[in-house]
């Protein structure tokens, strides 16, 4: 598989920002991969995603999502929503106050994004360390943007308005 991932865009956050937007999706590739590495938040919050249209995040109520949250310290939980203005891509990430190492990571595959006659959808798998609870979590799920139009990127933000403190966000095209 060497050479099958082509870097399209990357944002390395080293000081707090409200959101991260990566663009550059076009018909060059059928499938794109979005990787979130070492995501840290400024205060406990839930990361979410919106698709972008012409570089601007689409905030309309056209997101449906579902996920399973796998917890090392208790039983699993499920989450879902329809006609939302965003899609959750992971459960709450804690800020790790006084606990080094609190972070989240995810691999997200993007499908149909450049196709103007299909819905954009994605799958997500990730892990996180909940520093305040000293436990790990895993999650798996997906979402669909229920509008038949081309999407050219993604925006990540926290639903309660807390900043993204740091992390690496990379968008790749998967070579045909």
C-alpha positions as a printed NumPy array, in Angstrom:
array([[  0.   ,   0.   ,   0.   ],
       [  2.977,   2.295,  -0.057],
       [  2.116,   5.48 ,  -1.912],
       [ -1.638,   4.919,  -1.814],
       [ -2.29 ,   7.857,   0.56 ],
       [ -1.848,  11.269,  -1.031],
       [ -1.789,  14.199,   1.416],
       [ -4.336,  16.856,   0.419],
       [ -4.374,  19.201,   3.424],
       [ -3.048,  19.306,   6.988],
       [ -3.512,  21.535,  10.005],
       [ -1.255,  21.231,  13.05 ],
       [ -2.813,  23.044,  15.993],
       [ -0.325,  24.197,  18.644],
       [ -2.362,  27.016,  20.199],
       [ -6.096,  27.043,  20.886],
       [ -8.538,  27.498,  17.983],
       [-12.334,  27.328,  17.776],
       [-12.366,  24.97 ,  14.783],
       [-10.254,  23.302,  12.123],
       [-11.307,  23.213,   8.467],
       [ -9.614,  21.079,   5.821],
       [-10.568,  21.372,   2.157],
       [ -9.344,  20.136,  -1.203],
       [-11.741,  17.269,  -1.875],
       [-12.579,  16.951,  -5.551],
       [-13.207,  14.161,  -8.062],
       [ -9.516,  13.158,  -8.17 ],
       [-10.185,  10.399,  -5.599],
       [-13.264,   8.299,  -4.867],
       [-12.476,   7.917,  -1.154],
       [-10.721,  10.282,   1.224],
       [ -9.204,   9.553,   4.635],
       [ -9.223,  12.1  ,   7.451],
       [ -6.937,  11.397,  10.405],
       [ -7.132,  13.139,  13.771],
       [ -4.048,  12.611,  15.939],
       [ -3.54 ,  13.609,  19.555],
       [ -6.606,  15.865,  19.781],
       [ -6.643,  17.806,  23.054],
       [ -9.396,  20.178,  24.156],
       [ -9.181,  23.307,  26.317],
       [-12.092,  22.108,  28.463],
       [-14.209,  18.925,  28.434],
       [-16.227,  18.893,  25.22 ],
       [-17.636,  16.76 ,  22.401],
       [-15.957,  17.045,  18.983],
       [-18.302,  17.184,  16.01 ],
       [-17.966,  17.461,  12.254],
       [-19.659,  19.359,   9.447],
       [-19.044,  19.03 ,   5.722],
       [-17.952,  22.079,   3.762],
       [-19.467,  23.38 ,   0.55 ],
       [-17.136,  25.731,  -1.332],
       [-14.971,  25.884,   1.812],
       [-17.798,  26.927,   4.161],
       [-19.232,  24.602,   6.825],
       [-22.827,  23.561,   6.12 ],
       [-24.819,  24.222,   9.316],
       [-28.218,  23.095,   7.986],
       [-30.187,  20.386,   9.844],
       [-29.237,  17.623,   7.402],
       [-26.938,  15.362,   9.429],
       [-27.88 ,  11.861,  10.583],
       [-25.406,   9.891,  12.71 ],
       [-25.033,   6.797,  14.868],
       [-22.169,   5.465,  16.968],
       [-21.233,   2.933,  19.615],
       [-19.083,   4.096,  22.529],
       [-16.948,   1.276,  23.943],
       [-15.897,   1.903,  27.547],
       [-13.196,   0.083,  29.5  ],
       [-14.654,   1.098,  32.87 ],
       [-18.377,   0.37 ,  32.308],
       [-20.845,  -0.909,  29.718],
       [-21.002,   0.412,  26.188],
       [-23.446,   3.088,  25.076],
       [-25.034,   4.07 ,  21.784],
       [-25.699,   7.487,  20.317],
       [-27.689,   8.633,  17.319],
       [-29.425,  11.637,  15.86 ],
       [-31.359,  12.708,  12.788],
       [-31.826,  16.092,  11.157],
       [-29.042,  17.599,  13.273],
       [-26.864,  20.618,  12.444],
       [-23.7  ,  18.592,  13.056],
       [-22.564,  14.997,  13.41 ],
       [-20.812,  13.707,  16.516],
       [-17.617,  11.892,  15.643],
       [-16.576,  10.888,  19.168],
       [-17.835,  11.032,  22.748],
       [-16.753,  13.682,  25.277],
       [-13.013,  14.298,  25.386],
       [-11.801,  15.507,  28.772],
       [ -9.195,  18.209,  29.07 ],
       [ -6.856,  16.186,  31.266],
       [ -6.481,  18.959,  33.829],
       [ -3.643,  17.789,  36.028],
       [ -3.468,  14.518,  34.069],
       [ -0.937,  14.408,  31.273],
       [ -1.896,  12.484,  28.185],
       [ -5.652,  13.068,  27.818],
       [ -6.284,  12.918,  24.079],
       [ -8.329,  11.417,  21.246],
       [ -7.462,   9.919,  17.879],
       [ -9.639,   8.939,  14.924],
       [ -9.527,   7.543,  11.411],
       [-12.424,   8.746,   9.274],
       [-13.207,   7.589,   5.74 ],
       [-15.147,   9.996,   3.526],
       [-17.336,   8.635,   0.73 ],
       [-19.238,  10.331,  -2.143],
       [-17.925,  13.756,  -1.118],
       [-17.22 ,  15.045,  -4.655],
       [-20.405,  13.51 ,  -6.105],
       [-23.112,  16.162,  -6.6  ],
       [-25.902,  13.607,  -7.102],
       [-25.261,  11.537,  -3.93 ],
       [-25.235,  12.059,  -0.171],
       [-21.809,  12.516,   1.469],
       [-21.181,   9.988,   4.228],
       [-18.381,   8.783,   6.452],
       [-17.303,   6.06 ,   8.824],
       [-15.279,   6.752,  11.971],
       [-13.199,   4.615,  14.326],
       [-11.268,   6.045,  17.207],
       [ -9.762,   5.799,  20.657],
       [ -9.336,   8.195,  23.502],
       [ -7.838,   8.359,  26.949],
       [-10.157,   9.879,  29.563],
       [ -7.582,  11.329,  31.938],
       [-10.021,  12.453,  34.623],
       [-11.487,   8.934,  34.79 ],
       [ -8.163,   7.166,  34.1  ],
       [ -9.741,   4.938,  31.479],
       [ -9.791,   4.369,  27.738],
       [-12.654,   4.521,  25.292],
       [-13.16 ,   3.339,  21.77 ],
       [-15.873,   4.317,  19.36 ],
       [-17.181,   3.374,  15.976],
       [-19.901,   4.905,  13.864],
       [-20.794,   7.013,  10.905],
       [-22.925,   9.776,   9.511],
       [-24.635,  10.886,   6.347],
       [-25.207,  14.438,   5.129],
       [-28.653,  14.076,   3.604],
       [-28.188,  16.559,   0.765],
       [-27.323,  15.417,  -2.751],
       [-24.523,  17.906,  -3.433],
       [-20.745,  17.89 ,  -3.617],
       [-18.77 ,  18.45 ,  -0.407],
       [-15.199,  19.759,  -0.624],
       [-13.97 ,  19.34 ,   2.953],
       [-14.653,  18.96 ,   6.656],
       [-14.785,  21.192,   9.718],
       [-14.087,  19.925,  13.258],
       [-15.27 ,  21.887,  16.286],
       [-16.47 ,  21.303,  19.858],
       [-20.231,  21.44 ,  20.391],
       [-20.065,  23.449,  23.633],
       [-17.775,  26.073,  22.126],
       [-14.58 ,  25.128,  23.942],
       [-11.399,  25.397,  21.934],
       [ -9.361,  22.703,  20.296],
       [ -6.143,  23.047,  22.292],
       [ -3.886,  21.022,  20.009],
       [ -3.732,  18.152,  17.547],
       [ -2.83 ,  17.15 ,  14.021],
       [ -5.577,  16.981,  11.38 ],
       [ -4.671,  15.449,   8.032],
       [ -6.764,  14.852,   4.903],
       [ -5.605,  12.243,   2.378],
       [ -6.89 ,  11.047,  -0.948],
       [ -6.87 ,   7.275,  -1.467],
       [ -5.191,   6.548,  -4.806],
       [ -7.507,   4.842,  -7.297]])
